[in-house]
Amino acid sequence: DFLMDLRNLERAKDDLEFRGVKGTTGTQASFLAIFDGDHYKVEQLDDYVTKRAGFQTTCDIACQTYSRHVDLDTSNSFSSFGATCQKICGDIRRLASFREMEEPFGKDQIGSSAMAYKRNPMLSERCTSLARYLANLNKNAADTYASQWLERSLDDSAIRRLYIPEMFLCADSILIILDNIFSGLVVYPAMIKRRLTDELPFMATENIIMALVAKGISRQEAHEKIRVHSHAAAYEIKAMGKDNNLIELVKGDPFFEPILEELPKLLEPQSFVGRAPQQVEKFLSGPVKMALEPYKALLNNGAVAEIHV
């Protein structure tokens, strides 16, 4: 998702054009008068000023201003980035609630002023808040563009002085926080294994059904049997606070006798991973590496952002 956001932002940046030397209303009439009707000289001046301003291209058509659709297009890229950050920080917070993952936590950091034991994901919470704000800023750009009358109406001025700087400042703040989070993210494999062990019997039900089908047993009948036992096990967990006993129920039912010897293999966690490790390695060594290549010097020289909470 971040990679898509990077492409969107790069594309928005590359698409930016200079309004150029267009005159008051965009017709270049005043410059045409200065050069005695010589269109070639007007175009040369336009190109010269555009290059001097650091742009490669100039707007072919403009009025009093460049089209405010440019602001909308740019803000949409920032909005997408904000939504991505909000989603990712939300996932970190959820995994932190399961104690599977934690953001960096300072030695003397207070997780909660009321409950001393807590280690709230404060950075992720802050980032979620800022990301939500950024994700919604494009509404200002959309409304401003849509409300322009004919060539331009001056109600675009004040609001653009607010949301455009805020858009960049907010994105910058989010990136600083994310840098700090990802540079010190803590993962707890033991807790992941514990939760996986609790849920694995439910995850393996499809494998059990397919193993029965391979033995010539009706899938519908197998599905009904595993459904009944799964609901019984779930009741024991939720209502009685007991451990997951689905596999014991399966072992105690003669219906599943044809695949009992296969159960250990059907319950192996690795069988649910598929090609995920290879997919991640290919993604990092391919698209991600290529996308970051232009920023290699910055990444090599960059320091981890320090945030004190």
PDB file of C-alpha atoms in Angstrom:
ATOM      1  CA  ASP A   1       0.000   0.000   0.000  1.00  0.00           C
ATOM      2  CA  PHE A   2       2.857   2.386   0.800  1.00  0.00           C
ATOM      3  CA  LEU A   3       4.393   1.523  -2.543  1.00  0.00           C
ATOM      4  CA  MET A   4       1.186   2.539  -4.325  1.00  0.00           C
ATOM      5  CA  ASP A   5       1.144   5.793  -2.352  1.00  0.00           C
ATOM      6  CA  LEU A   6       4.750   6.496  -3.335  1.00  0.00           C
ATOM      7  CA  ARG A   7       3.873   5.968  -7.005  1.00  0.00           C
ATOM      8  CA  ASN A   8       0.840   8.238  -6.661  1.00  0.00           C
ATOM      9  CA  LEU A   9       2.864  11.020  -5.048  1.00  0.00           C
ATOM     10  CA  GLU A  10       5.679  10.717  -7.581  1.00  0.00           C
ATOM     11  CA  ARG A  11       3.182  10.785 -10.424  1.00  0.00           C
ATOM     12  CA  ALA A  12       1.434  13.849  -8.953  1.00  0.00           C
ATOM     13  CA  LYS A  13       4.797  15.607  -8.609  1.00  0.00           C
ATOM     14  CA  ASP A  14       5.897  14.715 -12.138  1.00  0.00           C
ATOM     15  CA  ASP A  15       2.555  15.904 -13.525  1.00  0.00           C
ATOM     16  CA  LEU A  16       2.897  19.380 -12.027  1.00  0.00           C
ATOM     17  CA  GLU A  17       3.121  22.046 -14.713  1.00  0.00           C
ATOM     18  CA  PHE A  18       4.069  25.719 -14.501  1.00  0.00           C
ATOM     19  CA  ARG A  19       1.359  28.201 -15.357  1.00  0.00           C
ATOM     20  CA  GLY A  20       4.027  30.108 -17.228  1.00  0.00           C
ATOM     21  CA  VAL A  21       3.882  33.501 -18.857  1.00  0.00           C
ATOM     22  CA  LYS A  22       0.194  33.640 -19.662  1.00  0.00           C
ATOM     23  CA  GLY A  23      -0.789  37.164 -18.659  1.00  0.00           C
ATOM     24  CA  THR A  24      -3.747  38.269 -16.565  1.00  0.00           C
ATOM     25  CA  THR A  25      -6.403  36.011 -18.059  1.00  0.00           C
ATOM     26  CA  GLY A  26      -4.218  33.294 -19.582  1.00  0.00           C
ATOM     27  CA  THR A  27      -4.507  34.426 -23.224  1.00  0.00           C
ATOM     28  CA  GLN A  28      -0.963  35.906 -23.429  1.00  0.00           C
ATOM     29  CA  ALA A  29      -2.500  38.909 -25.192  1.00  0.00           C
ATOM     30  CA  SER A  30      -0.279  41.440 -23.404  1.00  0.00           C
ATOM     31  CA  PHE A  31       2.901  39.564 -24.363  1.00  0.00           C
ATOM     32  CA  LEU A  32       1.716  39.221 -27.915  1.00  0.00           C
ATOM     33  CA  ALA A  33       1.358  43.013 -27.985  1.00  0.00           C
ATOM     34  CA  ILE A  34       4.866  43.531 -26.570  1.00  0.00           C
ATOM     35  CA  PHE A  35       6.375  41.303 -29.270  1.00  0.00           C
ATOM     36  CA  ASP A  36       4.360  42.933 -32.070  1.00  0.00           C
ATOM     37  CA  GLY A  37       2.254  39.833 -32.750  1.00  0.00           C
ATOM     38  CA  ASP A  38       5.216  37.399 -32.862  1.00  0.00           C
ATOM     39  CA  HIS A  39       3.760  34.162 -31.465  1.00  0.00           C
ATOM     40  CA  TYR A  40       7.109  32.389 -31.617  1.00  0.00           C
ATOM     41  CA  LYS A  41       8.742  34.908 -29.255  1.00  0.00           C
ATOM     42  CA  VAL A  42       5.833  34.634 -26.821  1.00  0.00           C
ATOM     43  CA  GLU A  43       6.250  30.868 -26.738  1.00  0.00           C
ATOM     44  CA  GLN A  44      10.005  31.160 -26.308  1.00  0.00           C
ATOM     45  CA  LEU A  45       9.548  33.513 -23.356  1.00  0.00           C
ATOM     46  CA  ASP A  46       7.032  31.139 -21.848  1.00  0.00           C
ATOM     47  CA  ASP A  47       9.437  28.198 -22.173  1.00  0.00           C
ATOM     48  CA  TYR A  48      12.374  30.228 -20.825  1.00  0.00           C
ATOM     49  CA  VAL A  49      10.563  31.367 -17.697  1.00  0.00           C
ATOM     50  CA  THR A  50       9.192  27.859 -17.124  1.00  0.00           C
ATOM     51  CA  LYS A  51      12.698  26.346 -17.169  1.00  0.00           C
ATOM     52  CA  ARG A  52      14.047  29.129 -14.938  1.00  0.00           C
ATOM     53  CA  ALA A  53      11.296  28.329 -12.432  1.00  0.00           C
ATOM     54  CA  GLY A  54      12.449  24.705 -12.305  1.00  0.00           C
ATOM     55  CA  PHE A  55       9.629  23.125 -14.316  1.00  0.00           C
ATOM     56  CA  GLN A  56       9.903  20.981 -17.409  1.00  0.00           C
ATOM     57  CA  THR A  57       6.509  21.805 -18.889  1.00  0.00           C
ATOM     58  CA  THR A  58       4.022  24.636 -18.864  1.00  0.00           C
ATOM     59  CA  CYS A  59       0.231  24.591 -18.851  1.00  0.00           C
ATOM     60  CA  ASP A  60      -1.096  24.644 -22.390  1.00  0.00           C
ATOM     61  CA  ILE A  61      -4.351  26.170 -21.193  1.00  0.00           C
ATOM     62  CA  ALA A  62      -4.753  28.493 -18.195  1.00  0.00           C
ATOM     63  CA  CYS A  63      -6.937  31.358 -17.075  1.00  0.00           C
ATOM     64  CA  GLN A  64      -6.273  33.747 -14.184  1.00  0.00           C
ATOM     65  CA  THR A  65      -4.703  30.786 -12.369  1.00  0.00           C
ATOM     66  CA  TYR A  66      -3.773  27.220 -13.108  1.00  0.00           C
ATOM     67  CA  SER A  67      -6.727  24.869 -12.812  1.00  0.00           C
ATOM     68  CA  ARG A  68      -7.579  24.098  -9.196  1.00  0.00           C
ATOM     69  CA  HIS A  69      -8.007  20.520 -10.359  1.00  0.00           C
ATOM     70  CA  VAL A  70      -4.223  20.321  -9.966  1.00  0.00           C
ATOM     71  CA  ASP A  71      -4.631  20.896  -6.224  1.00  0.00           C
ATOM     72  CA  LEU A  72      -7.338  18.238  -6.114  1.00  0.00           C
ATOM     73  CA  ASP A  73      -5.178  15.738  -7.978  1.00  0.00           C
ATOM     74  CA  THR A  74      -2.251  16.340  -5.620  1.00  0.00           C
ATOM     75  CA  SER A  75      -4.378  16.236  -2.490  1.00  0.00           C
ATOM     76  CA  ASN A  76      -5.911  12.922  -3.557  1.00  0.00           C
ATOM     77  CA  SER A  77      -2.441  11.378  -3.451  1.00  0.00           C
ATOM     78  CA  PHE A  78      -1.912  12.738   0.063  1.00  0.00           C
ATOM     79  CA  SER A  79      -5.361  11.529   1.081  1.00  0.00           C
ATOM     80  CA  SER A  80      -4.528   8.014  -0.096  1.00  0.00           C
ATOM     81  CA  PHE A  81      -1.313   8.104   1.935  1.00  0.00           C
ATOM     82  CA  GLY A  82      -3.253   9.238   5.001  1.00  0.00           C
ATOM     83  CA  ALA A  83      -5.725   6.374   4.640  1.00  0.00           C
ATOM     84  CA  THR A  84      -2.864   3.882   4.350  1.00  0.00           C
ATOM     85  CA  CYS A  85      -1.185   5.203   7.497  1.00  0.00           C
ATOM     86  CA  GLN A  86      -4.454   5.086   9.399  1.00  0.00           C
ATOM     87  CA  LYS A  87      -5.006   1.468   8.358  1.00  0.00           C
ATOM     88  CA  ILE A  88      -1.470   0.329   9.204  1.00  0.00           C
ATOM     89  CA  CYS A  89      -1.398   2.038  12.597  1.00  0.00           C
ATOM     90  CA  GLY A  90      -4.783   0.527  13.334  1.00  0.00           C
ATOM     91  CA  ASP A  91      -3.347  -2.925  12.619  1.00  0.00           C
ATOM     92  CA  ILE A  92      -0.380  -2.248  14.934  1.00  0.00           C
ATOM     93  CA  ARG A  93      -2.764  -1.192  17.688  1.00  0.00           C
ATOM     94  CA  ARG A  94      -4.873  -4.338  17.250  1.00  0.00           C
ATOM     95  CA  LEU A  95      -1.818  -6.607  17.338  1.00  0.00           C
ATOM     96  CA  ALA A  96      -0.589  -4.712  20.403  1.00  0.00           C
ATOM     97  CA  SER A  97      -3.914  -5.509  22.111  1.00  0.00           C
ATOM     98  CA  PHE A  98      -3.145  -9.203  21.482  1.00  0.00           C
ATOM     99  CA  ARG A  99       0.367  -8.613  22.899  1.00  0.00           C
ATOM    100  CA  GLU A 100       1.885  -9.915  19.665  1.00  0.00           C
ATOM    101  CA  MET A 101       3.596  -6.654  18.764  1.00  0.00           C
ATOM    102  CA  GLU A 102       4.584  -3.363  20.392  1.00  0.00           C
ATOM    103  CA  GLU A 103       5.818  -0.029  19.167  1.00  0.00           C
ATOM    104  CA  PRO A 104       9.048   1.260  20.794  1.00  0.00           C
ATOM    105  CA  PHE A 105       8.473   2.125  24.454  1.00  0.00           C
ATOM    106  CA  GLY A 106      10.767   4.484  26.355  1.00  0.00           C
ATOM    107  CA  LYS A 107      12.363   3.390  29.626  1.00  0.00           C
ATOM    108  CA  ASP A 108      10.553   6.023  31.655  1.00  0.00           C
ATOM    109  CA  GLN A 109       7.525   6.361  29.379  1.00  0.00           C
ATOM    110  CA  ILE A 110       4.121   6.437  31.049  1.00  0.00           C
ATOM    111  CA  GLY A 111       1.675   4.175  29.214  1.00  0.00           C
ATOM    112  CA  SER A 112      -1.336   5.488  31.093  1.00  0.00           C
ATOM    113  CA  SER A 113      -1.636   8.156  33.776  1.00  0.00           C
ATOM    114  CA  ALA A 114      -4.446   6.170  35.421  1.00  0.00           C
ATOM    115  CA  MET A 115      -3.311   2.546  34.981  1.00  0.00           C
ATOM    116  CA  ALA A 116       0.382   2.046  35.652  1.00  0.00           C
ATOM    117  CA  TYR A 117       0.607  -1.375  33.989  1.00  0.00           C
ATOM    118  CA  LYS A 118      -0.570  -0.193  30.583  1.00  0.00           C
ATOM    119  CA  ARG A 119       1.696   0.307  27.577  1.00  0.00           C
ATOM    120  CA  ASN A 120      -0.605   2.149  25.242  1.00  0.00           C
ATOM    121  CA  PRO A 121       0.581   2.405  21.584  1.00  0.00           C
ATOM    122  CA  MET A 122       0.726   6.182  21.891  1.00  0.00           C
ATOM    123  CA  LEU A 123       2.684   6.799  18.696  1.00  0.00           C
ATOM    124  CA  SER A 124       0.321   4.676  16.625  1.00  0.00           C
ATOM    125  CA  GLU A 125      -2.652   6.408  18.220  1.00  0.00           C
ATOM    126  CA  ARG A 126      -1.193   9.820  17.427  1.00  0.00           C
ATOM    127  CA  CYS A 127      -0.359   8.754  13.886  1.00  0.00           C
ATOM    128  CA  THR A 128      -3.894   7.410  13.376  1.00  0.00           C
ATOM    129  CA  SER A 129      -5.312  10.766  14.440  1.00  0.00           C
ATOM    130  CA  LEU A 130      -3.077  12.770  12.118  1.00  0.00           C
ATOM    131  CA  ALA A 131      -3.611  10.301   9.264  1.00  0.00           C
ATOM    132  CA  ARG A 132      -7.377  10.626   9.575  1.00  0.00           C
ATOM    133  CA  TYR A 133      -7.019  14.397   9.296  1.00  0.00           C
ATOM    134  CA  LEU A 134      -4.771  14.109   6.244  1.00  0.00           C
ATOM    135  CA  ALA A 135      -7.066  11.610   4.547  1.00  0.00           C
ATOM    136  CA  ASN A 136      -9.932  14.107   4.713  1.00  0.00           C
ATOM    137  CA  LEU A 137      -8.100  17.235   3.534  1.00  0.00           C
ATOM    138  CA  ASN A 138      -8.783  16.443  -0.117  1.00  0.00           C
ATOM    139  CA  LYS A 139     -12.440  17.329   0.484  1.00  0.00           C
ATOM    140  CA  ASN A 140     -11.336  20.966   0.747  1.00  0.00           C
ATOM    141  CA  ALA A 141      -9.578  20.702  -2.619  1.00  0.00           C
ATOM    142  CA  ALA A 142     -12.579  19.020  -4.225  1.00  0.00           C
ATOM    143  CA  ASP A 143     -15.039  21.624  -2.944  1.00  0.00           C
ATOM    144  CA  THR A 144     -12.744  24.495  -3.925  1.00  0.00           C
ATOM    145  CA  TYR A 145     -12.295  23.189  -7.464  1.00  0.00           C
ATOM    146  CA  ALA A 146     -15.991  22.429  -7.910  1.00  0.00           C
ATOM    147  CA  SER A 147     -17.067  25.897  -6.761  1.00  0.00           C
ATOM    148  CA  GLN A 148     -14.882  27.879  -9.170  1.00  0.00           C
ATOM    149  CA  TRP A 149     -17.051  30.104 -11.374  1.00  0.00           C
ATOM    150  CA  LEU A 150     -16.097  30.058 -15.050  1.00  0.00           C
ATOM    151  CA  GLU A 151     -12.473  31.258 -15.097  1.00  0.00           C
ATOM    152  CA  ARG A 152     -12.014  31.672 -11.343  1.00  0.00           C
ATOM    153  CA  SER A 153     -13.691  32.899  -8.179  1.00  0.00           C
ATOM    154  CA  LEU A 154     -11.701  34.408  -5.336  1.00  0.00           C
ATOM    155  CA  ASP A 155     -13.180  32.122  -2.702  1.00  0.00           C
ATOM    156  CA  ASP A 156     -10.294  29.750  -3.459  1.00  0.00           C
ATOM    157  CA  SER A 157      -7.639  31.950  -1.879  1.00  0.00           C
ATOM    158  CA  ALA A 158      -8.061  31.751   1.892  1.00  0.00           C
ATOM    159  CA  ILE A 159      -8.827  28.048   2.102  1.00  0.00           C
ATOM    160  CA  ARG A 160      -5.830  27.090  -0.054  1.00  0.00           C
ATOM    161  CA  ARG A 161      -3.554  28.989   2.335  1.00  0.00           C
ATOM    162  CA  LEU A 162      -4.784  26.615   5.027  1.00  0.00           C
ATOM    163  CA  TYR A 163      -5.154  23.135   3.586  1.00  0.00           C
ATOM    164  CA  ILE A 164      -2.163  23.056   1.206  1.00  0.00           C
ATOM    165  CA  PRO A 165       0.502  23.829   3.849  1.00  0.00           C
ATOM    166  CA  GLU A 166      -1.312  21.635   6.370  1.00  0.00           C
ATOM    167  CA  MET A 167      -1.299  18.784   3.856  1.00  0.00           C
ATOM    168  CA  PHE A 168       2.495  18.787   3.582  1.00  0.00           C
ATOM    169  CA  LEU A 169       3.156  19.489   7.272  1.00  0.00           C
ATOM    170  CA  CYS A 170       0.768  16.744   8.357  1.00  0.00           C
ATOM    171  CA  ALA A 171       2.318  14.187   5.988  1.00  0.00           C
ATOM    172  CA  ASP A 172       5.778  15.130   7.227  1.00  0.00           C
ATOM    173  CA  SER A 173       4.747  14.675  10.866  1.00  0.00           C
ATOM    174  CA  ILE A 174       3.229  11.277  10.079  1.00  0.00           C
ATOM    175  CA  LEU A 175       6.414  10.119   8.346  1.00  0.00           C
ATOM    176  CA  ILE A 176       8.529  11.147  11.351  1.00  0.00           C
ATOM    177  CA  ILE A 177       6.289   9.118  13.674  1.00  0.00           C
ATOM    178  CA  LEU A 178       6.223   6.102  11.340  1.00  0.00           C
ATOM    179  CA  ASP A 179      10.016   6.177  11.081  1.00  0.00           C
ATOM    180  CA  ASN A 180      10.226   5.979  14.846  1.00  0.00           C
ATOM    181  CA  ILE A 181       7.649   3.189  15.085  1.00  0.00           C
ATOM    182  CA  PHE A 182       9.088   0.947  12.373  1.00  0.00           C
ATOM    183  CA  SER A 183      12.681   1.438  13.527  1.00  0.00           C
ATOM    184  CA  GLY A 184      11.887   0.059  16.977  1.00  0.00           C
ATOM    185  CA  LEU A 185       8.945  -2.272  16.397  1.00  0.00           C
ATOM    186  CA  VAL A 186       8.992  -5.230  18.780  1.00  0.00           C
ATOM    187  CA  VAL A 187       7.499  -8.611  17.796  1.00  0.00           C
ATOM    188  CA  TYR A 188       6.742 -11.374  20.309  1.00  0.00           C
ATOM    189  CA  PRO A 189       6.947 -14.787  18.551  1.00  0.00           C
ATOM    190  CA  ALA A 190       5.921 -16.676  21.706  1.00  0.00           C
ATOM    191  CA  MET A 191       2.636 -14.779  21.942  1.00  0.00           C
ATOM    192  CA  ILE A 192       2.014 -15.296  18.228  1.00  0.00           C
ATOM    193  CA  LYS A 193       2.610 -19.031  18.649  1.00  0.00           C
ATOM    194  CA  ARG A 194       0.277 -19.144  21.646  1.00  0.00           C
ATOM    195  CA  ARG A 195      -2.559 -17.421  19.805  1.00  0.00           C
ATOM    196  CA  LEU A 196      -1.944 -19.543  16.707  1.00  0.00           C
ATOM    197  CA  THR A 197      -2.153 -22.692  18.820  1.00  0.00           C
ATOM    198  CA  ASP A 198      -5.498 -21.547  20.216  1.00  0.00           C
ATOM    199  CA  GLU A 199      -6.966 -20.849  16.776  1.00  0.00           C
ATOM    200  CA  LEU A 200      -5.235 -23.524  14.709  1.00  0.00           C
ATOM    201  CA  PRO A 201      -7.896 -26.224  15.184  1.00  0.00           C
ATOM    202  CA  PHE A 202     -10.529 -23.928  13.677  1.00  0.00           C
ATOM    203  CA  MET A 203      -8.192 -22.944  10.866  1.00  0.00           C
ATOM    204  CA  ALA A 204      -7.564 -26.602  10.088  1.00  0.00           C
ATOM    205  CA  THR A 205     -11.225 -27.524   9.623  1.00  0.00           C
ATOM    206  CA  GLU A 206     -11.068 -27.045   5.846  1.00  0.00           C
ATOM    207  CA  ASN A 207      -7.989 -29.278   5.668  1.00  0.00           C
ATOM    208  CA  ILE A 208      -9.832 -31.937   7.667  1.00  0.00           C
ATOM    209  CA  ILE A 209     -12.878 -31.747   5.392  1.00  0.00           C
ATOM    210  CA  MET A 210     -10.759 -32.054   2.242  1.00  0.00           C
ATOM    211  CA  ALA A 211      -8.858 -35.015   3.702  1.00  0.00           C
ATOM    212  CA  LEU A 212     -12.181 -36.767   4.327  1.00  0.00           C
ATOM    213  CA  VAL A 213     -13.351 -36.011   0.800  1.00  0.00           C
ATOM    214  CA  ALA A 214     -10.127 -37.568  -0.523  1.00  0.00           C
ATOM    215  CA  LYS A 215     -11.159 -40.743   1.318  1.00  0.00           C
ATOM    216  CA  GLY A 216     -14.457 -40.805  -0.580  1.00  0.00           C
ATOM    217  CA  ILE A 217     -16.641 -39.250   2.143  1.00  0.00           C
ATOM    218  CA  SER A 218     -19.346 -36.733   1.219  1.00  0.00           C
ATOM    219  CA  ARG A 219     -18.160 -33.136   1.629  1.00  0.00           C
ATOM    220  CA  GLN A 220     -21.597 -32.052   2.824  1.00  0.00           C
ATOM    221  CA  GLU A 221     -21.641 -34.705   5.529  1.00  0.00           C
ATOM    222  CA  ALA A 222     -18.069 -33.902   6.553  1.00  0.00           C
ATOM    223  CA  HIS A 223     -18.896 -30.194   6.692  1.00  0.00           C
ATOM    224  CA  GLU A 224     -21.907 -30.821   8.957  1.00  0.00           C
ATOM    225  CA  LYS A 225     -19.903 -33.010  11.330  1.00  0.00           C
ATOM    226  CA  ILE A 226     -17.064 -30.489  11.670  1.00  0.00           C
ATOM    227  CA  ARG A 227     -19.554 -27.641  12.007  1.00  0.00           C
ATOM    228  CA  VAL A 228     -21.260 -29.256  14.994  1.00  0.00           C
ATOM    229  CA  HIS A 229     -17.974 -30.008  16.758  1.00  0.00           C
ATOM    230  CA  SER A 230     -16.581 -26.528  15.988  1.00  0.00           C
ATOM    231  CA  HIS A 231     -19.601 -24.813  17.531  1.00  0.00           C
ATOM    232  CA  ALA A 232     -19.372 -27.057  20.575  1.00  0.00           C
ATOM    233  CA  ALA A 233     -15.690 -26.212  21.021  1.00  0.00           C
ATOM    234  CA  ALA A 234     -16.372 -22.508  20.544  1.00  0.00           C
ATOM    235  CA  TYR A 235     -19.047 -22.647  23.258  1.00  0.00           C
ATOM    236  CA  GLU A 236     -16.599 -24.221  25.695  1.00  0.00           C
ATOM    237  CA  ILE A 237     -14.081 -21.451  24.975  1.00  0.00           C
ATOM    238  CA  LYS A 238     -16.464 -18.494  25.137  1.00  0.00           C
ATOM    239  CA  ALA A 239     -18.975 -19.600  27.760  1.00  0.00           C
ATOM    240  CA  MET A 240     -16.816 -21.812  29.997  1.00  0.00           C
ATOM    241  CA  GLY A 241     -13.385 -20.232  29.518  1.00  0.00           C
ATOM    242  CA  LYS A 242     -11.838 -23.576  28.588  1.00  0.00           C
ATOM    243  CA  ASP A 243      -9.113 -24.423  26.072  1.00  0.00           C
ATOM    244  CA  ASN A 244      -9.943 -25.290  22.479  1.00  0.00           C
ATOM    245  CA  ASN A 245     -10.932 -28.983  22.503  1.00  0.00           C
ATOM    246  CA  LEU A 246     -11.991 -29.301  18.868  1.00  0.00           C
ATOM    247  CA  ILE A 247      -9.278 -31.825  18.038  1.00  0.00           C
ATOM    248  CA  GLU A 248     -10.263 -33.983  21.023  1.00  0.00           C
ATOM    249  CA  LEU A 249     -13.855 -33.938  19.786  1.00  0.00           C
ATOM    250  CA  VAL A 250     -12.698 -34.957  16.311  1.00  0.00           C
ATOM    251  CA  LYS A 251     -10.560 -37.779  17.684  1.00  0.00           C
ATOM    252  CA  GLY A 252     -13.473 -39.056  19.755  1.00  0.00           C
ATOM    253  CA  ASP A 253     -15.863 -39.243  16.814  1.00  0.00           C
ATOM    254  CA  PRO A 254     -15.688 -42.501  14.783  1.00  0.00           C
ATOM    255  CA  PHE A 255     -16.693 -40.520  11.683  1.00  0.00           C
ATOM    256  CA  PHE A 256     -13.160 -39.072  11.497  1.00  0.00           C
ATOM    257  CA  GLU A 257     -11.340 -42.370  11.977  1.00  0.00           C
ATOM    258  CA  PRO A 258     -10.215 -42.573   8.297  1.00  0.00           C
ATOM    259  CA  ILE A 259      -8.039 -39.454   8.667  1.00  0.00           C
ATOM    260  CA  LEU A 260      -6.858 -39.673  12.314  1.00  0.00           C
ATOM    261  CA  GLU A 261      -3.338 -40.662  11.280  1.00  0.00           C
ATOM    262  CA  GLU A 262      -3.168 -37.575   9.056  1.00  0.00           C
ATOM    263  CA  LEU A 263      -4.230 -35.122  11.781  1.00  0.00           C
ATOM    264  CA  PRO A 264      -0.699 -34.094  12.885  1.00  0.00           C
ATOM    265  CA  LYS A 265       0.173 -33.184   9.308  1.00  0.00           C
ATOM    266  CA  LEU A 266      -3.153 -31.395   8.782  1.00  0.00           C
ATOM    267  CA  LEU A 267      -2.444 -29.289  11.878  1.00  0.00           C
ATOM    268  CA  GLU A 268       1.068 -28.174  10.915  1.00  0.00           C
ATOM    269  CA  PRO A 269       1.165 -24.331  10.919  1.00  0.00           C
ATOM    270  CA  GLN A 270       3.497 -24.366   7.909  1.00  0.00           C
ATOM    271  CA  SER A 271       0.727 -25.801   5.753  1.00  0.00           C
ATOM    272  CA  PHE A 272      -1.192 -22.530   6.076  1.00  0.00           C
ATOM    273  CA  VAL A 273       1.729 -20.281   5.129  1.00  0.00           C
ATOM    274  CA  GLY A 274       1.894 -21.250   1.484  1.00  0.00           C
ATOM    275  CA  ARG A 275       4.382 -19.141  -0.469  1.00  0.00           C
ATOM    276  CA  ALA A 276       4.065 -16.093   1.808  1.00  0.00           C
ATOM    277  CA  PRO A 277       7.821 -15.994   2.708  1.00  0.00           C
ATOM    278  CA  GLN A 278       8.865 -16.261  -0.941  1.00  0.00           C
ATOM    279  CA  GLN A 279       6.270 -13.688  -1.978  1.00  0.00           C
ATOM    280  CA  VAL A 280       7.582 -11.189   0.591  1.00  0.00           C
ATOM    281  CA  GLU A 281      11.207 -11.725  -0.422  1.00  0.00           C
ATOM    282  CA  LYS A 282      10.347 -11.292  -4.100  1.00  0.00           C
ATOM    283  CA  PHE A 283       8.363  -8.137  -3.368  1.00  0.00           C
ATOM    284  CA  LEU A 284      11.155  -6.569  -1.290  1.00  0.00           C
ATOM    285  CA  SER A 285      13.965  -7.471  -3.690  1.00  0.00           C
ATOM    286  CA  GLY A 286      11.935  -6.447  -6.742  1.00  0.00           C
ATOM    287  CA  PRO A 287       9.332  -3.640  -6.732  1.00  0.00           C
ATOM    288  CA  VAL A 288      10.324  -2.161  -3.362  1.00  0.00           C
ATOM    289  CA  LYS A 289      14.039  -2.081  -4.131  1.00  0.00           C
ATOM    290  CA  MET A 290      13.399  -0.476  -7.517  1.00  0.00           C
ATOM    291  CA  ALA A 291      11.054   2.125  -6.043  1.00  0.00           C
ATOM    292  CA  LEU A 292      13.572   3.134  -3.365  1.00  0.00           C
ATOM    293  CA  GLU A 293      16.591   3.264  -5.675  1.00  0.00           C
ATOM    294  CA  PRO A 294      16.208   7.025  -6.454  1.00  0.00           C
ATOM    295  CA  TYR A 295      16.239   7.714  -2.706  1.00  0.00           C
ATOM    296  CA  LYS A 296      19.198   5.481  -1.870  1.00  0.00           C
ATOM    297  CA  ALA A 297      21.501   8.305  -0.768  1.00  0.00           C
ATOM    298  CA  LEU A 298      18.852   9.801   1.485  1.00  0.00           C
ATOM    299  CA  LEU A 299      18.073   6.432   3.056  1.00  0.00           C
ATOM    300  CA  ASN A 300      21.740   5.625   3.683  1.00  0.00           C
ATOM    301  CA  ASN A 301      22.404   8.983   5.320  1.00  0.00           C
ATOM    302  CA  GLY A 302      19.162   9.236   7.233  1.00  0.00           C
ATOM    303  CA  ALA A 303      18.944   8.914  11.011  1.00  0.00           C
ATOM    304  CA  VAL A 304      16.040   7.443  12.939  1.00  0.00           C
ATOM    305  CA  ALA A 305      13.643  10.119  14.143  1.00  0.00           C
ATOM    306  CA  GLU A 306      13.694  10.619  17.894  1.00  0.00           C
ATOM    307  CA  ILE A 307      10.299  11.143  19.479  1.00  0.00           C
ATOM    308  CA  HIS A 308       9.778  11.678  23.190  1.00  0.00           C
ATOM    309  CA  VAL A 309       6.363  10.902  24.622  1.00  0.00           C
TER     310      VAL A 309
END
